[in-house]
Amino acid sequence: MNNSYQVIIIGAGAAGLMCAITAAKNGKKVLLLDHANKIGKKILMSGGGRCNFTNYSIEPENFLCSNPHFCKSALSRYTQWEFIELVEQYSIDYYDKGLGQLFCRQSSKQIRNMLVSECEKYEAFIQLETKVLSIAVNSNSQFNLMTNLGEYSADSLVIATGGLSIPTMGATSFGYEIAKQFGHTVFPTRPALTPLTFDRKWLQKTSTLPGNSILVEVSCDEQIFREALLFTHKGLSGPAILQISNYWQPGQSISINLLPDLDILNWLETNKKERPDINLKTLLASQFSQSVSEFFCDQLKLNNKLKQLEKNELEKISNFLSSWVLFPAGYEGYKVAEVTMGGIDTDQISSKTFESTQQKGLFFIGEVLDVTGHLGGYNFQWAWASGNAAGNAV
Ligand SMILES: Cc1cc2nc3c(=O)[nH]c(=O)nc-3n(C[C@H](O)[C@H](O)[C@H](O)COP(=O)(O)OP(=O)(O)OC[C@H]3O[C@@H](n4cnc5c(N)ncnc54)[C@H](O)[C@@H]3O)c2cc1C
């Protein structure tokens, strides 16, 4: 058959592109297939159009997986420094946006184009608008793929079809279905790195707040993140909330320190001494916007002059501001979630090669696996690292 390759990769996203480059660089005849009409759509839309392509600090603790050791091997064999070197070879200007998060100064397109150029350089062939209709293993242990554009065969097959986030960008459950076909366990999935919603009562209460952003420390399930929180028309968003959404489960509360840089009780007592005649709302407005200050005073049911506030009231305000407890109603969903939590159980995948323990020659990489990174370039680093590991093993 003409359409015979050593390696076929399904999914021309971050992980698939890296895998194709690595395998082709090693001299393999590679075909990279995607059903979409564009290569790397999520790379293009990532990081607000500037692709947060990695982070200066990559640790296994930045990833969630049922087996916390699974990601270690790949991450240590293809590090952020190797990806940064590639970015520098292409003279792509980048900057640290804070917390080690590296973004393109100009456009995500540069990262996508760099990966496509690498594919061209090593002659990995990319074919778009290809729908895989079925996959079977023939008597020579090769994979036979039936597609809308004909039949293909390969010695190794890599599934890099990502998670379920942003279905309008081409996300499908294809990878999970193939995993099940070959006897893999697939854990339940849910949206992650996603805004959280309020119920109707809380939406009414917070109706004056959308658009307000506050630097906070948010905690849940023994995890704590210090980043910005944003009030929205549906509930809460901003990096702090996206981060905690990886840990929050429906029914749980989240706790928010609204003034993480202050010793709040001391600040209240000092102000009471120095500015006894101002009222609480005015004091809070030195830290928050007018609407947020009013909202918190309403929640506290206090807006006295500072000199009228007793010690126990100052303590109540301090406790409220340092650990505001909220019960979100749910996740905003796959339409806006950056990633998918859950997926293919890593117990049936080699952490060195990403080969399936159920089917020789079959590999799974990237977000389709039960590995989810924190916000900050971690999910792309996982795609690069797992793609590279599989690319070296095929
Ligand atoms: C809005 C947004 C912003 C993000 N920003 C960042 C960021 O700045 N930094 C960061 O680290 N992470 C970011 N992420 C997460 C990151 O994009 C993903 O974790 C990463 O792209 C996963 O790589 P992947 O290759 O596994 O999957 P993807 O990049 O999603 O690629 C999967 C590919 O498979 C194709 N595919 C799917 N189903 C089929 C099928 N049935 N047949 C053929 N092809 C198929 C898709 O078209 C797609 O091209 C962002 C995500 C979103 C949604």
XYZ file of C-alpha atoms and ligand atoms in Angstrom:
447
model
C 0.000 0.000 0.000
C 1.312 3.497 -0.899
C -0.162 5.098 2.150
C 2.149 3.153 4.404
C 4.070 4.967 7.147
C 6.300 4.018 10.033
C 4.398 6.401 12.284
C 0.936 7.893 12.043
C -0.051 10.508 14.615
C -3.689 11.543 14.973
C -4.075 15.142 16.203
C -1.951 18.017 14.880
C -2.034 19.968 18.143
C 0.788 20.709 20.543
C 1.663 17.117 21.491
C 1.139 15.669 18.011
C 3.361 18.281 16.353
C 6.167 17.730 18.863
C 5.889 13.967 18.448
C 5.984 14.280 14.635
C 9.072 16.521 14.740
C 10.925 14.178 17.093
C 10.079 10.986 15.197
C 10.882 12.543 11.806
C 14.159 13.931 13.162
C 15.004 10.342 14.123
C 14.521 9.383 10.473
C 11.006 7.956 10.697
C 8.478 8.300 7.880
C 5.726 10.239 9.656
C 2.170 11.224 8.783
C 0.335 13.663 11.070
C -3.447 13.668 10.561
C -6.080 16.088 11.832
C -9.770 16.453 11.115
C -9.581 20.240 11.482
C -8.919 22.682 8.649
C -6.017 24.359 10.491
C -2.939 23.120 12.328
C -2.691 23.761 16.085
C -5.864 25.765 16.633
C -5.488 25.715 20.414
C -1.925 26.940 20.176
C -3.206 29.875 18.116
C -5.886 30.837 20.661
C -3.738 30.130 23.724
C -2.537 32.697 26.215
C -4.909 35.337 24.857
C -3.205 35.023 21.435
C 0.311 35.107 22.883
C 0.767 31.432 23.873
C 2.104 30.852 27.360
C 4.349 28.144 25.924
C 6.153 27.045 29.092
C 7.235 28.135 32.568
C 10.678 28.779 34.067
C 9.734 26.479 36.943
C 8.296 23.078 36.017
C 7.771 20.653 38.902
C 5.729 17.438 39.118
C 3.631 19.234 41.773
C 2.292 21.478 39.002
C 0.414 18.508 37.529
C -2.629 16.534 38.675
C -2.780 12.835 37.848
C -4.081 9.752 39.644
C -0.455 8.602 39.684
C 1.539 11.647 40.828
C 4.830 10.029 39.688
C 3.708 9.399 36.105
C 4.704 12.764 34.627
C 8.188 12.908 36.200
C 10.138 10.910 33.630
C 8.979 12.751 30.500
C 9.217 16.174 32.137
C 12.810 15.512 33.157
C 13.810 14.251 29.705
C 12.361 17.152 27.727
C 12.574 20.244 29.894
C 11.354 23.812 29.558
C 14.966 24.774 28.739
C 14.935 22.644 25.596
C 11.737 24.243 24.384
C 13.049 27.713 25.218
C 16.190 26.911 23.183
C 14.013 26.007 20.199
C 12.021 29.244 20.593
C 15.284 31.193 20.686
C 16.607 29.399 17.587
C 13.570 30.809 15.776
C 14.264 34.296 17.227
C 10.823 34.421 18.794
C 10.717 37.276 21.271
C 9.221 36.227 24.609
C 8.824 37.565 28.137
C 8.099 36.392 31.676
C 4.629 37.652 32.546
C 5.281 36.879 36.216
C 5.418 33.564 38.105
C 7.823 32.317 35.411
C 5.076 32.217 32.760
C 6.677 32.658 29.333
C 4.579 34.311 26.624
C 5.336 35.344 23.039
C 5.736 39.090 22.810
C 4.026 39.115 19.414
C 1.775 36.181 18.619
C 0.989 32.513 19.292
C 1.218 32.085 15.546
C 4.999 32.183 15.911
C 4.969 29.020 18.062
C 2.583 27.230 15.710
C 4.634 28.295 12.674
C 7.867 27.231 14.365
C 6.461 23.723 14.942
C 5.180 23.513 11.365
C 8.599 24.622 10.057
C 10.261 21.904 12.133
C 7.866 19.338 10.639
C 8.776 20.570 7.154
C 12.488 20.545 7.953
C 12.405 16.885 8.992
C 9.782 15.937 6.389
C 6.934 14.925 8.660
C 3.884 15.173 6.425
C 0.789 16.927 7.790
C -2.634 16.198 6.331
C -5.701 18.168 7.465
C -9.445 17.564 7.069
C -8.913 13.837 7.543
C -11.595 11.971 9.443
C -10.506 8.639 10.867
C -13.455 6.277 10.508
C -11.926 3.117 11.983
C -8.695 1.659 13.297
C -7.800 -2.034 13.196
C -4.644 -4.085 13.732
C -3.737 -6.417 10.817
C -1.952 -9.778 10.882
C 1.454 -8.022 10.550
C 0.685 -6.072 13.753
C 0.302 -2.904 11.693
C -2.448 -0.368 12.246
C -4.918 0.026 9.388
C -6.735 3.353 9.378
C -9.857 3.866 7.304
C -10.414 7.579 6.647
C -12.589 9.813 4.480
C -9.497 10.230 2.255
C -8.620 6.569 1.912
C -6.779 3.830 3.753
C -3.471 4.263 5.607
C -1.239 1.901 7.522
C 1.462 2.370 10.132
C 3.790 0.364 12.361
C 3.178 2.792 15.228
C 0.065 4.810 15.936
C 0.087 7.818 18.250
C -3.152 9.285 19.601
C -2.755 13.014 20.315
C -6.340 14.192 19.998
C -6.431 16.216 23.235
C -9.323 16.736 25.640
C -12.889 17.984 25.388
C -12.369 21.696 25.996
C -13.622 24.122 23.340
C -15.602 21.778 21.070
C -15.892 24.584 18.485
C -12.092 24.300 18.023
C -12.344 20.636 17.046
C -12.178 18.895 20.434
C -13.673 15.393 20.358
C -13.824 12.282 22.529
C -12.024 10.334 19.785
C -8.948 9.553 21.905
C -11.026 8.161 24.746
C -13.002 5.964 22.345
C -9.830 4.521 20.776
C -8.415 3.909 24.251
C -11.557 1.974 25.196
C -11.413 0.034 21.922
C -7.973 -1.250 22.955
C -9.021 -2.128 26.503
C -7.911 0.989 28.377
C -9.612 2.444 31.423
C -10.794 6.004 30.863
C -11.491 8.041 33.992
C -14.512 10.356 34.015
C -13.697 13.789 32.605
C -14.691 17.283 33.686
C -13.841 20.852 32.661
C -10.744 22.230 34.423
C -8.938 25.566 34.476
C -12.435 26.947 34.169
C -14.426 29.805 35.691
C -16.848 28.848 38.476
C -20.507 29.825 38.501
C -22.815 31.244 41.187
C -26.415 30.207 41.781
C -29.169 32.729 41.064
C -29.217 34.107 44.624
C -25.488 34.861 44.551
C -25.660 36.289 41.052
C -28.217 38.785 42.340
C -26.098 39.614 45.371
C -23.001 40.217 43.231
C -24.790 41.926 40.335
C -22.803 45.170 40.786
C -19.420 43.430 40.784
C -18.703 41.999 37.295
C -15.486 43.418 35.889
C -13.864 43.917 39.309
C -10.541 42.178 39.784
C -8.758 41.641 43.129
C -5.418 40.049 43.997
C -6.355 37.249 46.412
C -5.223 34.012 47.930
C -7.806 31.357 47.195
C -7.733 27.944 48.825
C -9.578 24.661 48.573
C -8.641 21.073 49.268
C -5.330 22.110 50.890
C -4.240 23.977 47.755
C -3.607 27.686 47.761
C -3.097 30.082 44.849
C -2.196 33.750 45.014
C -3.370 35.402 41.823
C -6.122 37.675 40.512
C -9.829 36.928 40.982
C -12.362 38.410 38.587
C -16.111 38.831 39.211
C -18.115 37.936 36.103
C -21.773 37.888 35.073
C -21.810 34.142 35.729
C -19.715 33.966 38.901
C -15.966 34.036 39.373
C -13.027 33.847 36.999
C -9.432 35.084 36.774
C -6.259 33.032 37.204
C -6.844 32.352 40.917
C -10.225 30.773 40.189
C -9.030 28.833 37.118
C -6.247 27.361 39.251
C -8.546 26.374 42.112
C -11.100 24.884 39.684
C -8.635 21.997 39.226
C -9.137 21.106 42.887
C -12.705 22.245 43.666
C -15.510 19.671 43.555
C -19.226 20.561 43.441
C -20.578 20.970 46.975
C -17.242 22.131 48.397
C -16.501 25.654 49.556
C -13.569 27.839 48.563
C -11.946 30.256 50.980
C -10.616 33.607 49.807
C -8.148 35.889 51.558
C -9.150 39.231 50.082
C -6.151 41.121 51.453
C -3.284 38.617 51.392
C -0.610 41.299 51.742
C -1.974 42.719 54.997
C -2.066 41.726 58.643
C -5.733 42.660 58.515
C -6.547 42.988 62.229
C -3.482 45.115 62.809
C -4.400 47.261 59.784
C -7.937 47.778 61.131
C -6.704 48.650 64.634
C -4.081 51.076 63.320
C -6.647 52.818 61.143
C -9.097 52.990 64.019
C -6.446 54.843 66.021
C -5.240 57.089 63.210
C -8.480 57.749 61.300
C -11.270 57.168 63.865
C -13.885 59.230 61.994
C -13.829 57.477 58.647
C -16.338 54.721 58.100
C -15.546 51.129 57.170
C -16.621 51.543 53.540
C -14.168 54.388 53.038
C -11.388 52.350 54.585
C -12.162 49.335 52.384
C -12.270 51.618 49.343
C -8.554 52.227 49.909
C -8.056 48.554 48.981
C -11.012 47.752 46.703
C -13.225 49.557 44.217
C -16.285 51.446 45.487
C -18.710 48.701 44.424
C -16.636 45.927 46.010
C -16.290 47.917 49.280
C -20.040 48.472 49.397
C -20.665 44.791 48.729
C -18.361 43.654 51.533
C -19.917 46.160 53.976
C -23.341 44.765 53.046
C -22.075 41.232 53.628
C -20.629 42.249 56.992
C -23.756 44.276 57.843
C -21.399 46.937 59.192
C -20.629 50.427 57.992
C -19.892 52.300 61.179
C -17.192 54.840 61.797
C -14.023 53.019 62.789
C -14.125 54.539 66.293
C -17.533 52.896 66.838
C -16.260 49.417 66.045
C -15.595 47.199 69.047
C -12.694 44.735 69.209
C -14.982 41.765 68.424
C -16.323 43.615 65.365
C -12.800 44.327 64.126
C -12.072 40.614 64.567
C -15.219 39.728 62.641
C -14.178 42.016 59.759
C -10.659 40.613 59.833
C -11.902 37.026 59.767
C -14.275 37.800 56.924
C -11.636 39.523 54.794
C -8.992 36.864 55.414
C -11.247 33.885 54.772
C -14.352 34.751 52.809
C -16.090 31.402 52.364
C -18.054 30.832 49.169
C -19.964 27.896 47.723
C -19.728 28.059 43.904
C -22.585 26.349 42.064
C -20.536 24.650 39.327
C -17.933 24.798 36.574
C -18.617 27.109 33.658
C -18.062 24.207 31.258
C -16.088 22.912 28.291
C -17.045 25.947 26.199
C -14.612 28.073 28.204
C -12.460 25.562 30.118
C -8.799 25.575 29.104
C -8.304 21.874 29.765
C -9.997 18.583 30.609
C -9.440 16.808 33.904
C -9.427 12.997 33.874
C -9.026 10.884 30.751
C -6.943 7.828 29.938
C -5.637 6.021 33.027
C -1.844 6.354 33.070
C -1.449 2.975 34.822
C -1.789 1.343 31.389
C 0.724 3.684 29.712
C 4.523 3.536 29.946
C 5.783 6.742 31.568
C 9.015 6.402 29.543
C 7.679 5.714 26.053
C 3.931 6.469 26.323
C 3.216 3.127 24.710
C 0.041 1.335 25.705
C 0.485 -1.753 27.878
C -2.618 -3.134 26.131
C -1.529 -2.847 22.498
C 2.018 -2.883 21.150
C 2.778 0.058 18.863
C -0.071 2.210 20.191
C 0.847 5.448 22.019
C -1.158 8.147 23.819
C 0.255 11.632 24.522
C -0.807 15.094 25.684
C -4.058 16.123 27.248
C -5.973 12.966 26.301
C -4.165 11.314 29.235
C -5.212 11.739 32.852
C -2.638 14.512 33.378
C -3.693 18.125 33.967
C -1.314 21.007 34.532
C -1.744 24.182 36.510
C -2.313 27.439 34.671
C 0.976 29.008 33.551
C 2.396 27.124 30.558
C 2.328 23.717 32.268
C -0.151 22.098 29.888
C 1.952 22.977 26.870
C 5.104 21.744 28.601
C 3.282 18.463 29.193
C 2.359 18.312 25.495
C 5.983 19.021 24.448
C 7.461 16.532 26.933
C 5.057 13.653 26.279
C 5.220 14.286 22.503
C 8.995 14.190 22.606
C 9.101 10.996 24.699
C 6.753 9.148 22.348
C 8.520 10.580 19.276
C 11.759 9.032 20.503
C 10.085 5.686 21.180
C 8.064 5.071 18.010
C -8.456 29.029 25.300
C -7.293 28.175 25.703
C -6.099 28.782 26.061
C -5.021 27.994 26.496
N -3.859 28.622 26.809
C -2.805 27.877 27.239
C -1.555 28.485 27.515
O -1.356 29.690 27.284
N -0.565 27.690 28.014
C -0.729 26.339 28.213
O 0.207 25.665 28.673
N -1.884 25.730 27.894
C -2.919 26.464 27.404
N -4.091 25.836 27.060
C -4.146 24.366 27.150
C -3.441 23.757 25.924
O -3.926 24.382 24.754
C -3.695 22.253 25.856
O -3.419 21.643 27.079
C -2.813 21.639 24.765
O -3.131 22.214 23.514
C -3.019 20.125 24.711
O -2.261 19.633 23.655
P -2.737 18.321 22.866
O -1.824 18.219 21.691
O -2.842 17.197 23.792
O -4.197 18.654 22.368
P -4.667 19.790 21.344
O -3.675 20.870 21.257
O -6.052 20.107 21.750
O -4.661 19.061 19.933
C -5.540 18.024 19.617
C -5.684 17.968 18.128
O -6.425 16.801 17.807
C -7.361 17.105 16.800
N -8.455 16.157 16.886
C -9.388 16.039 17.866
N -10.245 15.024 17.559
C -9.836 14.512 16.367
C -10.313 13.472 15.544
N -11.407 12.782 15.880
N -9.670 13.211 14.403
C -8.556 13.940 14.029
N -8.062 14.942 14.784
C -8.691 15.223 15.950
C -7.771 18.533 17.082
O -8.296 19.164 15.945
C -6.457 19.142 17.552
O -5.725 19.692 16.496
C -5.156 26.589 26.591
C -6.344 25.986 26.213
C -7.401 26.767 25.756
C -8.664 26.083 25.334
